[in-house]
Tab-separated table of C-alpha atoms in Angstrom:
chain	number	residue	atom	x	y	z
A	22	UNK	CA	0.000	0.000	0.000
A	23	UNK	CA	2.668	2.519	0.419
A	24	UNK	CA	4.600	1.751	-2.624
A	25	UNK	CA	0.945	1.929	-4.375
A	26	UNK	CA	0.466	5.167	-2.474
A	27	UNK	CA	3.897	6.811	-3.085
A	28	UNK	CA	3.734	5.433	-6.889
A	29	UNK	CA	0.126	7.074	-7.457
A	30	UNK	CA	1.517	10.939	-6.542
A	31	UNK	CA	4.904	10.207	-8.957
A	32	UNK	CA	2.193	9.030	-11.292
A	33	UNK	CA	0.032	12.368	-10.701
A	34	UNK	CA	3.237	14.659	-10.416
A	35	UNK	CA	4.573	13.581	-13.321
A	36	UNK	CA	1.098	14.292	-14.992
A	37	UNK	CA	0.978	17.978	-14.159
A	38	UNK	CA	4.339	18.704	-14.805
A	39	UNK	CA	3.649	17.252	-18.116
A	40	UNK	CA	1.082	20.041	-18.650
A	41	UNK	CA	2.229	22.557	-21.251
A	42	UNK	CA	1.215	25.610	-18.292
A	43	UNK	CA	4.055	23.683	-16.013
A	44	UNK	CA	6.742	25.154	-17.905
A	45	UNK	CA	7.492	28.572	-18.243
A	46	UNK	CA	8.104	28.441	-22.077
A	47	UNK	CA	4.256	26.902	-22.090
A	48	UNK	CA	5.678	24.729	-24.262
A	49	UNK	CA	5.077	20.903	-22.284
A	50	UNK	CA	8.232	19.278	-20.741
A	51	UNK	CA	9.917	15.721	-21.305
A	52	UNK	CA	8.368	12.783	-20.238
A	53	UNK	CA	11.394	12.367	-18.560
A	54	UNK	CA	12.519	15.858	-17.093
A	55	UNK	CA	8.923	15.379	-15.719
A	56	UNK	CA	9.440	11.593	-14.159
A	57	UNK	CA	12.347	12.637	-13.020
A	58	UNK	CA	10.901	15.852	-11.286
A	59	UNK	CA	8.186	14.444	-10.203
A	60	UNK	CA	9.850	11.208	-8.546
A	61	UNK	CA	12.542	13.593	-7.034
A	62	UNK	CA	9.819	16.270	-5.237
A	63	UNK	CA	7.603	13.495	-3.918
A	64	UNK	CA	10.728	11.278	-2.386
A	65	UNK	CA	12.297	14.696	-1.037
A	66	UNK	CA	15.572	14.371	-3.100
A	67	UNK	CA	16.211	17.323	-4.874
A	68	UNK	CA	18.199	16.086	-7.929
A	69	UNK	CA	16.923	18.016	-10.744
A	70	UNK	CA	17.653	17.644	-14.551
A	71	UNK	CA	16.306	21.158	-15.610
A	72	UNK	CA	16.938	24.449	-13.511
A	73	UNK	CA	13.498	24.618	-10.995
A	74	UNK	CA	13.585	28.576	-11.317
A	75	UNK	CA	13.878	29.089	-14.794
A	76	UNK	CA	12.561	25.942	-16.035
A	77	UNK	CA	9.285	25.509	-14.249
A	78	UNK	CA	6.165	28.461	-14.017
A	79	UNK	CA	4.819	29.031	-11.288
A	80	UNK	CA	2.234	26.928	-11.377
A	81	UNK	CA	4.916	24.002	-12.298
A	82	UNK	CA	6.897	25.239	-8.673
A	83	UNK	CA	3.393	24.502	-6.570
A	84	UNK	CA	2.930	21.208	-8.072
A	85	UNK	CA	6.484	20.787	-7.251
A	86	UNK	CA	5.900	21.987	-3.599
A	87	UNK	CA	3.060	20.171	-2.620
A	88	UNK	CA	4.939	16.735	-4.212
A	89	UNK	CA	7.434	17.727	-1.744
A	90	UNK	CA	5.139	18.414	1.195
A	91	UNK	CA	2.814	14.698	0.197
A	92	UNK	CA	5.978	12.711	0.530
A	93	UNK	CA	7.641	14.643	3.522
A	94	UNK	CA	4.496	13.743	5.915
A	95	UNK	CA	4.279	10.484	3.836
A	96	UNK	CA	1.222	9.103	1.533
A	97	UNK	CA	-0.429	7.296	4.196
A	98	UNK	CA	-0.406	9.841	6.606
A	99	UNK	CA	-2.390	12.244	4.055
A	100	UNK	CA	-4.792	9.231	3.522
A	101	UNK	CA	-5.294	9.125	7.111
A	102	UNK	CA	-5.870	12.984	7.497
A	103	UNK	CA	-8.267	12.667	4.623
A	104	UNK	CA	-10.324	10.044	5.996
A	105	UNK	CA	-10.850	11.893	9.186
A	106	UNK	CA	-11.922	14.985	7.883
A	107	UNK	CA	-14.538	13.211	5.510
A	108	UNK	CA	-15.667	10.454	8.109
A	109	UNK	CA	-14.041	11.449	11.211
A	110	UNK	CA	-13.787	7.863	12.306
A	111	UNK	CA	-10.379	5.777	11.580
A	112	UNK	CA	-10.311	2.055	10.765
A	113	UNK	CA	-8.074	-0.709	12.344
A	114	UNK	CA	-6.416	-1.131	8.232
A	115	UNK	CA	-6.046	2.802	8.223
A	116	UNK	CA	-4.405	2.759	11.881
A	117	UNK	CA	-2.274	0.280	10.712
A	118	UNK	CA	-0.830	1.946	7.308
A	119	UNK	CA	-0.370	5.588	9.379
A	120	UNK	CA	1.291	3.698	11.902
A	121	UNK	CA	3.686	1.864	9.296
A	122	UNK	CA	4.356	5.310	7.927
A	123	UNK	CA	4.641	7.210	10.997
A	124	UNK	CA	6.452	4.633	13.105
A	125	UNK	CA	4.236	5.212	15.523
A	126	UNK	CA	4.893	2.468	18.429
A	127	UNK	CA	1.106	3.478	20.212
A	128	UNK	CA	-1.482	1.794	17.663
A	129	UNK	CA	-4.241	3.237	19.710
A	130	UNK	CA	-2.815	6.507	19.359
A	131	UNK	CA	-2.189	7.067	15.641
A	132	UNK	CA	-5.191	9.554	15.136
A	133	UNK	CA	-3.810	12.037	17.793
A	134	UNK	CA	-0.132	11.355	16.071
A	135	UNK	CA	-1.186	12.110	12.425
A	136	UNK	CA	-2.778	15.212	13.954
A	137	UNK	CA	0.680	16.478	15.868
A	138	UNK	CA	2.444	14.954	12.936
A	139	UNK	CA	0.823	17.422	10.217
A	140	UNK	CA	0.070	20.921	13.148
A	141	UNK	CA	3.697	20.530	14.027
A	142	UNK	CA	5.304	20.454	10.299
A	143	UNK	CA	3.096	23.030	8.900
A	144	UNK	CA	3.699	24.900	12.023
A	145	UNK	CA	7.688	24.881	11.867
A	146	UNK	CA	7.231	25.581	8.147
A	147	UNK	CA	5.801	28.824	8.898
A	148	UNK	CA	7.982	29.877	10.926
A	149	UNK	CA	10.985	29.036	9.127
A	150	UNK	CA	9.093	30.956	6.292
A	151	UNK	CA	8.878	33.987	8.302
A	152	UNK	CA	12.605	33.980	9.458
A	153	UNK	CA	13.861	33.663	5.496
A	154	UNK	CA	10.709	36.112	4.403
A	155	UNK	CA	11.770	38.873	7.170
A	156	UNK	CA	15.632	38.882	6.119
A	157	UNK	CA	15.229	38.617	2.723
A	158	UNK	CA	13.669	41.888	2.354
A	159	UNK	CA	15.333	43.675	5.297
A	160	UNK	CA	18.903	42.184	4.279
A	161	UNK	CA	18.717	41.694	0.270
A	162	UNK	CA	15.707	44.669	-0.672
A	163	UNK	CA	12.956	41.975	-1.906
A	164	UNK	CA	9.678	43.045	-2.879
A	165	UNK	CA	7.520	41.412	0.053
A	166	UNK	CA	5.770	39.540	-2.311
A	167	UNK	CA	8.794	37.859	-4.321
A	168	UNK	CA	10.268	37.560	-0.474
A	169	UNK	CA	7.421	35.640	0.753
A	170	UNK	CA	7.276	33.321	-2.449
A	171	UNK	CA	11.079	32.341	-2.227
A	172	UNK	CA	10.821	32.384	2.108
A	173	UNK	CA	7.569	29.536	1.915
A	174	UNK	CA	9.162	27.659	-1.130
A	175	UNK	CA	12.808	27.549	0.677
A	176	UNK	CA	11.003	26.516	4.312
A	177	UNK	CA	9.031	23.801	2.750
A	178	UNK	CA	11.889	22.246	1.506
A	179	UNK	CA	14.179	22.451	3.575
A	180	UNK	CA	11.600	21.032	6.617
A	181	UNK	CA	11.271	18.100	4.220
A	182	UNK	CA	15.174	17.801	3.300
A	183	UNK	CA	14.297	17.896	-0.538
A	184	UNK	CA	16.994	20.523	-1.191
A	185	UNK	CA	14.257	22.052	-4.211
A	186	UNK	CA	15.810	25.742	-4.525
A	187	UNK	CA	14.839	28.490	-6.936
A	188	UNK	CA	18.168	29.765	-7.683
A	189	UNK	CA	20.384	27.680	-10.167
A	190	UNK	CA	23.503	27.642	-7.808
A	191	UNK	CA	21.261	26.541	-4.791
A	192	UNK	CA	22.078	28.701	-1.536
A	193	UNK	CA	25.997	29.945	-2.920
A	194	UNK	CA	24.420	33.495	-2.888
A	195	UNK	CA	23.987	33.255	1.089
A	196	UNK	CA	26.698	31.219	1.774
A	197	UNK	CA	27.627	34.180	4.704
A	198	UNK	CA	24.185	35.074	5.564
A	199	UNK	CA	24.094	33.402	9.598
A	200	UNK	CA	20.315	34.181	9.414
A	201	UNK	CA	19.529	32.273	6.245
A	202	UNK	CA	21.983	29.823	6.602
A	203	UNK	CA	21.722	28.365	10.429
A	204	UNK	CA	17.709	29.009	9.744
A	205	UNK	CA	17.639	26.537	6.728
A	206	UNK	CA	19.825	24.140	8.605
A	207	UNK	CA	17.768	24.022	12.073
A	208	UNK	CA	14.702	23.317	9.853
A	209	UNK	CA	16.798	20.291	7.878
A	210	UNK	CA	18.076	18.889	11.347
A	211	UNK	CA	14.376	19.280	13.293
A	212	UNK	CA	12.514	17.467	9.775
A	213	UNK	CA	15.489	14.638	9.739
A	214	UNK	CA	15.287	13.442	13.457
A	215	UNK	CA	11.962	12.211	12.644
A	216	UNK	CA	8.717	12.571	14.509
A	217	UNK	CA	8.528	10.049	17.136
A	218	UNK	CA	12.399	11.444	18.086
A	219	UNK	CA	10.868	15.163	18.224
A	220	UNK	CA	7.742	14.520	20.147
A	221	UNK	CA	9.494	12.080	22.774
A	222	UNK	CA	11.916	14.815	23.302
A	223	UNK	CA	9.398	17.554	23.600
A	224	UNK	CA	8.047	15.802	26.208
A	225	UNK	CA	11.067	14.913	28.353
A	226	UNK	CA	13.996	16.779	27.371
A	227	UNK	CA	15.583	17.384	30.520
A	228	UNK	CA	15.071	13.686	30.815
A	229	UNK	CA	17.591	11.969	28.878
A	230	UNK	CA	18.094	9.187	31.338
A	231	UNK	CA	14.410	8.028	30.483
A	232	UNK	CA	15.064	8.720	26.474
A	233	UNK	CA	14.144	5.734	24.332
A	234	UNK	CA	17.110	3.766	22.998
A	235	UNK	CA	15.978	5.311	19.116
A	236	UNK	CA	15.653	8.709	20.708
A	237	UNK	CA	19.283	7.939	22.499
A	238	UNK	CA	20.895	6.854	19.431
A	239	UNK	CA	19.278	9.624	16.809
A	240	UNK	CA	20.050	12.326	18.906
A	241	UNK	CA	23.728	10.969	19.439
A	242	UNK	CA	25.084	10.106	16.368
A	243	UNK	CA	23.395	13.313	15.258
A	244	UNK	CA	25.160	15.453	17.376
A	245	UNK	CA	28.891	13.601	16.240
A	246	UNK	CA	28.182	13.360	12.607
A	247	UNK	CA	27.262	16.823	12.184
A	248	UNK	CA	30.358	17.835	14.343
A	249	UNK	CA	32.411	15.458	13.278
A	250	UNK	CA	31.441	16.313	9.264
A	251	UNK	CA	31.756	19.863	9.956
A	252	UNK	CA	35.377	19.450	11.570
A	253	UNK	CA	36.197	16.992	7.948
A	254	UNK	CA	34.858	19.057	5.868
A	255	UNK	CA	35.982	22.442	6.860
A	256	UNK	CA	39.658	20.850	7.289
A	257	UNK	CA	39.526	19.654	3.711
A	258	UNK	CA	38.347	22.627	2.269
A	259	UNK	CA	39.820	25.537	4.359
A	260	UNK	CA	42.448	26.660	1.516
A	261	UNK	CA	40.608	25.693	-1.257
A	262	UNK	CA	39.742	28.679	-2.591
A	263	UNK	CA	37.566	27.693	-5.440
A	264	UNK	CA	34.580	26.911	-1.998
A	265	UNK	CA	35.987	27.918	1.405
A	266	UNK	CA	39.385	29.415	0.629
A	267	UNK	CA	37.084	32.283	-0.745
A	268	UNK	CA	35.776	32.994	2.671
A	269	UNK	CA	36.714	35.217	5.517
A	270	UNK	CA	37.363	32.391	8.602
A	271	UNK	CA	34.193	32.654	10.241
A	272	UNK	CA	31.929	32.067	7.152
A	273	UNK	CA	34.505	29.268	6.551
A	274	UNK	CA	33.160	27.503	9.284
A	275	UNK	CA	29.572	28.600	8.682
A	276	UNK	CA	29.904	26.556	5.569
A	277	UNK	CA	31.604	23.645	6.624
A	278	UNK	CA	28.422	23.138	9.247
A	279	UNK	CA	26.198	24.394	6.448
A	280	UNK	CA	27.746	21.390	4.272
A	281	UNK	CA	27.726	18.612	6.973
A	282	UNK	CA	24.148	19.386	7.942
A	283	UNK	CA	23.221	19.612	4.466
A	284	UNK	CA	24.762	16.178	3.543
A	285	UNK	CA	22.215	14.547	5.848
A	286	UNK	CA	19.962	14.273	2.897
A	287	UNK	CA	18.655	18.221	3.153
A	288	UNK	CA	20.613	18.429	-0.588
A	289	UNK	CA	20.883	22.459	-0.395
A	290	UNK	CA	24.752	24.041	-0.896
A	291	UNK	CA	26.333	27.404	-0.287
A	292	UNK	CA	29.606	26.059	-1.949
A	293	UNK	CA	30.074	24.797	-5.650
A	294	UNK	CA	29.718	20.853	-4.825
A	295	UNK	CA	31.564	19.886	-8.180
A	296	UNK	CA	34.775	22.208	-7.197
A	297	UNK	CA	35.134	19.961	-3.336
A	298	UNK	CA	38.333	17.790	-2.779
A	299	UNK	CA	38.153	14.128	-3.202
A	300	UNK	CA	38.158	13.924	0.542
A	301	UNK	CA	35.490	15.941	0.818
A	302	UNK	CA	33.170	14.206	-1.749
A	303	UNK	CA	34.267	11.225	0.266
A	304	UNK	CA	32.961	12.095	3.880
A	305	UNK	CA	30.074	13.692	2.073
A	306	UNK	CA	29.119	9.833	0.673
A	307	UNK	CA	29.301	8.724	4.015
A	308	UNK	CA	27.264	11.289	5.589
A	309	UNK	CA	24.431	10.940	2.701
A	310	UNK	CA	24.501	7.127	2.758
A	311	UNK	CA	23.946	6.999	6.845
A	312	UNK	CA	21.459	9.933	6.327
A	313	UNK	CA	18.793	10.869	9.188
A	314	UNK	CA	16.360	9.679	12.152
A	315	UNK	CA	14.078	6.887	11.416
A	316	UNK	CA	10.016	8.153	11.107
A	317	UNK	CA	11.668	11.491	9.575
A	318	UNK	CA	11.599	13.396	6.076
A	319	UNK	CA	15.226	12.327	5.743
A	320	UNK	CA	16.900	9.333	3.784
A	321	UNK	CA	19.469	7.412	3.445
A	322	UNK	CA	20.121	3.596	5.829
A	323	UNK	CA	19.095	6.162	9.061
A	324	UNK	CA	21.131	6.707	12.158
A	325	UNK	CA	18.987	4.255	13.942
A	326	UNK	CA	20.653	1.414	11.697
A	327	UNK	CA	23.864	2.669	11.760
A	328	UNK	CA	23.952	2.813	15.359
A	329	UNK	CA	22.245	-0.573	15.840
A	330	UNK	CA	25.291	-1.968	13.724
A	331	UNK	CA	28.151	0.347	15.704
A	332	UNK	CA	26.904	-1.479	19.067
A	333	UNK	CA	26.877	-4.839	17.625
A	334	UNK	CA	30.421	-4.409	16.289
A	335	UNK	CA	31.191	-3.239	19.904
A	336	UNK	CA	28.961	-5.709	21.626
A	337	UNK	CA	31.476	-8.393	19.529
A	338	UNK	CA	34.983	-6.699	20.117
A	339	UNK	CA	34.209	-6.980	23.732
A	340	UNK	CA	32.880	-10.414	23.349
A	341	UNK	CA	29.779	-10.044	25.006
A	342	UNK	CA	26.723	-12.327	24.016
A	343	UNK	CA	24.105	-9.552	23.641
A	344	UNK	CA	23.901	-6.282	22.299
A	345	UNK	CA	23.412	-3.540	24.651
A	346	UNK	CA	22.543	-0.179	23.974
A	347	UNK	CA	23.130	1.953	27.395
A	348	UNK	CA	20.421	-0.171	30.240
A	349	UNK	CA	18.531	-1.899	26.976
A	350	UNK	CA	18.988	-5.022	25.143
A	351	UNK	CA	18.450	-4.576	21.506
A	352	UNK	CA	16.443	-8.012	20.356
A	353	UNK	CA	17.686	-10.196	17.332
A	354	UNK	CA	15.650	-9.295	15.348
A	355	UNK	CA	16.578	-5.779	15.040
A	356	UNK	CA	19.976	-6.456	14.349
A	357	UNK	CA	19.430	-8.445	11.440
A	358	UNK	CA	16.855	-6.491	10.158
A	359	UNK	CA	20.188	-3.300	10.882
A	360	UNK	CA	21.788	-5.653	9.089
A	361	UNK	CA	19.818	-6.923	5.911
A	362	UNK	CA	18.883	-2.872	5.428
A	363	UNK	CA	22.661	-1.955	5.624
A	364	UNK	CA	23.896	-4.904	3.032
A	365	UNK	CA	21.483	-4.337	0.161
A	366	UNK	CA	22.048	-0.908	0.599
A	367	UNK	CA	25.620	-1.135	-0.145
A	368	UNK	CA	24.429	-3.870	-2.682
A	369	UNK	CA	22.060	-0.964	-4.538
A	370	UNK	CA	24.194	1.665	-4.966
A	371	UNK	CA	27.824	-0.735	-5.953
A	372	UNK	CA	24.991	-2.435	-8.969
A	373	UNK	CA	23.832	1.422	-9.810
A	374	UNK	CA	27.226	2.833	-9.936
A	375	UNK	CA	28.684	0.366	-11.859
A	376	UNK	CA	25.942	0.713	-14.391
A	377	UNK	CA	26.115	4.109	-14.253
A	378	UNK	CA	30.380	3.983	-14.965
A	379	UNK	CA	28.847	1.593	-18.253
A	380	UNK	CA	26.572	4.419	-19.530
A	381	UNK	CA	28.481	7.394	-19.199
A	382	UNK	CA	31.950	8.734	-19.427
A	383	UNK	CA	32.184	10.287	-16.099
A	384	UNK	CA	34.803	9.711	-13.385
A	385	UNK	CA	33.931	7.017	-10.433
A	386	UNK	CA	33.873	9.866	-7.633
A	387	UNK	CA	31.362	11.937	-9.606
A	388	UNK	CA	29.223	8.944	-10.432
A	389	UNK	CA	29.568	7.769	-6.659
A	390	UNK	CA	28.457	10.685	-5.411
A	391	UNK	CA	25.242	10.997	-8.476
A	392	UNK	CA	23.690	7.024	-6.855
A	393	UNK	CA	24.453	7.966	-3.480
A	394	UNK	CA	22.951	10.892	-3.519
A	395	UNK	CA	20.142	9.475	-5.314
A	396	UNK	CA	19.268	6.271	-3.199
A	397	UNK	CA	20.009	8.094	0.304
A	398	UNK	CA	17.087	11.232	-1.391
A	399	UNK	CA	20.145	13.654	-0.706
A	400	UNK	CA	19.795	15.765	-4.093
A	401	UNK	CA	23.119	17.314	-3.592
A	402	UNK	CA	25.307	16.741	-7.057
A	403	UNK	CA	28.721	17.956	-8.499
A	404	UNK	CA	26.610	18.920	-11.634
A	405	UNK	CA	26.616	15.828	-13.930
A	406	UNK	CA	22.283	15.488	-13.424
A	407	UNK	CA	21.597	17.239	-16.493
A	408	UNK	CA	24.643	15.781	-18.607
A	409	UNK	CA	23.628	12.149	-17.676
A	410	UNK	CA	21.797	9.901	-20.863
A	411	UNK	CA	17.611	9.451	-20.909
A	412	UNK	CA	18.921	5.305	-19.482
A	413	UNK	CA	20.975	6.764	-16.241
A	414	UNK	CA	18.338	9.287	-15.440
A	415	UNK	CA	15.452	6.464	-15.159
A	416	UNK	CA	18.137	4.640	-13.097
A	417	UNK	CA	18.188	7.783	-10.671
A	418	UNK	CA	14.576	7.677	-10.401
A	419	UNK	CA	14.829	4.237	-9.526
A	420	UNK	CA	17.249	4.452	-6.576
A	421	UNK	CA	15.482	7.899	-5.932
A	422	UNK	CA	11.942	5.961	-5.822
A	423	UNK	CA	13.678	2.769	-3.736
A	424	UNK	CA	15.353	4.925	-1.276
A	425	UNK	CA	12.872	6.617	-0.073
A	426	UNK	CA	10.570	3.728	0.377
A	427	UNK	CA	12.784	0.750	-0.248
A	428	UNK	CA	14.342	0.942	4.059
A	429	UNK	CA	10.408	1.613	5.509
A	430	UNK	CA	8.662	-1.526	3.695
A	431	UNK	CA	12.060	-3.657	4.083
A	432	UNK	CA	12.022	-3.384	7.752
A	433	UNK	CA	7.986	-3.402	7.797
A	434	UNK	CA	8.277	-6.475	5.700
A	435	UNK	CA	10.948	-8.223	7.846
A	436	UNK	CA	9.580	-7.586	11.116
A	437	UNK	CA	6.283	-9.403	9.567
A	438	UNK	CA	7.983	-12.652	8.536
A	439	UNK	CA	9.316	-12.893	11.724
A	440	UNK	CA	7.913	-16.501	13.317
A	441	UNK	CA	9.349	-18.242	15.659
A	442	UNK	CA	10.781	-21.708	14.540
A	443	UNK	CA	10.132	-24.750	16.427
A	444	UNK	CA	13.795	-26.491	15.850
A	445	UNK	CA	17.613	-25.681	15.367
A	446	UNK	CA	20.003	-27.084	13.546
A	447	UNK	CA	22.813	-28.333	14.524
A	448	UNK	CA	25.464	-26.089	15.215
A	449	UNK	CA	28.681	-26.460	13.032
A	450	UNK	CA	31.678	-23.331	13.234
A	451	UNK	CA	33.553	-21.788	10.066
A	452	UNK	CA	36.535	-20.123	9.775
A	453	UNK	CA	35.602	-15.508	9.491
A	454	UNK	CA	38.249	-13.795	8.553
């Protein structure tokens, strides 16, 4: 039902951006350019083979937005809203799809969720839209109206880390703007913890010793990845002057955090992505392929999985025969179902990039960074979207299509095939290693 759901608004997107009123030549766009669009707004990725400012009307930009905002609060939780405003009562099928969407670990409390859900995204939206409306014409001298446009179009995206922008270069133009730039990131960070991660700690933040062990871990490895990207990144790049050389020192490091918070799958960038170091583009893959909080409107494997695997990797240095996570055992099952996510994952993007290496005549780190950025619904690029063949941009819509949906039914479908077997085996040791 969700990959029904999510494949009916590519479907519809894809439709209206077809229209020849999208464009802003009137003239209708590819089948393709519109897929492609379409598939990138509603899985919050941001890749983009034609310019979104120039390109697209306005009319073509809302169609684009509201793809963005149906698969940031997911298909299912829409369907849920829906059915309570037109019947106001919610079935035990429809609990059970808004709770597969929203991770929700309360069945009985999905209704109140999906409402908090949607009142708390639209909420931080608008206010995010204010704080970019308010500078832009105080700081930059933009007609309120063209201020508010750019302000609501910016905040919506960047809540749901799709990285959409209306200028060509993305955010280079306020790549020393404090306001714009921590105000965009705060939004990405808040949208890619994920829901169940922001409501828990709403409730008991000064509480961390009662945090859940998916609250513990999100909110940890968030804190060290954007630190420690921001430290990697900012290193790298300090004398290149073709991104951060350019800058005085203190937007230097404005941009390096701007960068590693934007590599969690947000896909905005105040620095030309196809001049970084190899180093760079490297800790950037890592960052996009670990991506954000489970339940969230970021991609990628999620920190949750990541973290599951760091403490079973510890739990086995130390030779210990379960896997702890601070006062909690974390069962079997979740660690193969870290696991199984974690392995086709790498399995994805090694088959995409190698068929992407077959198709085009672009270097390994370029393409790397294209299918990464793709299946982790990053949207960041070094600028080889638009050059890519009609056969490698149907691949990105692929790994753009299965990584946004591809971790949420793999886990939903492994934790349902999960029986408990009435023998073993006998045991028999091989040689690892």
């Amino acid at each position: 039902m969700i990959t029904v759901g999510f494949g009916a608004a590519v479907a519809a997107g894809t439709g209206l951006l077809s229209l020849p009123w999208a464009t802003a030549s009137d003239e209708p766009a590819s089948l393709v350019d519109a897929l492609f669009t379409a598939t990138s707004a509603v899985c919050v990725t941001g890749l983009a083979t034609v310019d979104t400012g120039t390109h697209w009307s306005p009319f073509g930009q809302a169609v684009i937005l509201l793809l963005i905002q149906a698969g940031g609060l997911g298909i299912m939780t829409l369907a849920t809203m829906l059915t309570l405003l037109l019947s106001r009562r919610l079935g035990l099928r429809a609990r059970f799809l808004a709770q597969a969407e929203t991770k929700s670990l309360s069945l009985h409390d999905v209704r109140g969720l999906v409402r908090r859900i949607v009142l708390f995204s639209l909420g931080t939206e608008a206010l995010v839209a204010a704080v970019l409306t308010i500078r832009l014409i105080t700081g930059y001298g933009l007609a309120p109206a063209d201020a508010l446009y750019s302000g609501v179009f910016h905040a919506i995206s960047a809540f749901n880390n799709a990285g959409f922008s209306l200028h060509a270069d993305g955010l280079v133009r306020y790549a020393g703007d404090a306001w714009i730039c921590l105000t965009v990131a705060a939004a990405v960070i808040v949208g890619g913890l994920g829901f169940p991660v922001v409501f828990e700690l709403a409730r008991g933040w000064r509480r961390p010793g009662r945090w859940s062990v998916m609250t513990r871990i999100t909110v940890t490895l968030t804190a060290v990845l954007l630190a420690a990207g921001t430290a990697v990144f900012t290193a790298a790049e300090w004398t290149n002057t073709r991104t951060l050389g350019a800058f005085a020192p203190g937007d230097r490091l404005l941009a390096g955090f701007f960068a590693s918070a934007m590599a969690r799958t947000a896909g905005f960038n105040s620095v030309d992505i196809g001049a970084l170091r190899p180093e760079s583009l490297l800790a950037t893959d890592v960052l996009m392929f670990i991506g954000g909080g489970s339940a969230g409107t970021a991609g990628g494997i999620k920190v949750t999985t990541f973290g599951v695997l760091a403490f079973m990797l510890w739990s086995e240095i130390r030779g210990r025969a379960h896997v702890n996570a601070g006062r909690r055992r974390i069962p079997a099952t979740n660690q193969r179902q870290a696991l199984a996510i974690a392995l086709l994952s790498v399995g994805t993007v090694i088959a995409a990039t190698f068929t992407l290496l077959a198709v085009t005549t672009h270097t390994l780190d370029a393409v790397l960074f294209e299918t990464i950025s793709a299946f982790a619904t990053v949207g960041l690029s070094t600028g080889i979207t638009a050059d890519l063949p009609t056969q490698a941009h149907l691949l990105l819509v692929v790994l753009m299509f299965a990584g946004r949906i591809g971790p949420l039914t793999l886990a939903s479908a492994l934790a349902l095939r999960d029986r408990d077997q009435r023998y073993e085996l006998p045991e028999e040791r091989t040689i690892v290693g």
